[in-house]
Tab-separated table of C-alpha atoms in Angstrom:
chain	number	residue	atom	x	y	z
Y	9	UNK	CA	25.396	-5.107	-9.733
Y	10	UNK	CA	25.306	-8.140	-7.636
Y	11	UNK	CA	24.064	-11.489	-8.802
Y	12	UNK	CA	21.117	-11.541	-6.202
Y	13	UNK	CA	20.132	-8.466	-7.616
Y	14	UNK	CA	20.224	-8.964	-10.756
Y	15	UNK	CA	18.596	-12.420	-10.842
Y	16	UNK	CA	15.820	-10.371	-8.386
Y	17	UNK	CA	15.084	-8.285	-11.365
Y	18	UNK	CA	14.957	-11.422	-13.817
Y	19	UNK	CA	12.817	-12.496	-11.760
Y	20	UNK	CA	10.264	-9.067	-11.249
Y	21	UNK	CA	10.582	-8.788	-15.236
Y	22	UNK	CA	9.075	-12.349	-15.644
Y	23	UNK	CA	6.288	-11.606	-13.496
Y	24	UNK	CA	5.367	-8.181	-14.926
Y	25	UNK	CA	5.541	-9.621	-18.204
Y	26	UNK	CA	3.242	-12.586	-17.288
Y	27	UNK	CA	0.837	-10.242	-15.547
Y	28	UNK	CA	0.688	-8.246	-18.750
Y	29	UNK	CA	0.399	-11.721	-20.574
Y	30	UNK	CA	-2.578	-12.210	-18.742
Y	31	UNK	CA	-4.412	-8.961	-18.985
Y	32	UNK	CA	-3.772	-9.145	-22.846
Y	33	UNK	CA	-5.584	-12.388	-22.632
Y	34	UNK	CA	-8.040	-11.579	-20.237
Y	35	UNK	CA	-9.193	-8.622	-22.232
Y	36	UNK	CA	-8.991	-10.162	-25.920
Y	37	UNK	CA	-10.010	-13.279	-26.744
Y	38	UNK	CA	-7.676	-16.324	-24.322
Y	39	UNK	CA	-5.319	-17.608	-27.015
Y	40	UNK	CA	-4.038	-20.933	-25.681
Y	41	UNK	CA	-2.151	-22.449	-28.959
Y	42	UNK	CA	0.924	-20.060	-27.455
């Protein structure tokens, strides 16, 4: 695996997780102490 590639998919894996972050939040109560 390259470098670009793999820092690419760092970099999708943040983002999905923060999208999921912010349905979680969206949909619960918005929990801001974290």
């Amino acid at each position: 695996m390259t470098a670009k590639l793999r820092l690419l998919i760092k970099a999708f894996g943040f983002l999905a997780v923060f999208l999921i972050n912010i349905s979680l939040a969206q949909a619960q109560q918005p929990d801001l102490t974290s």
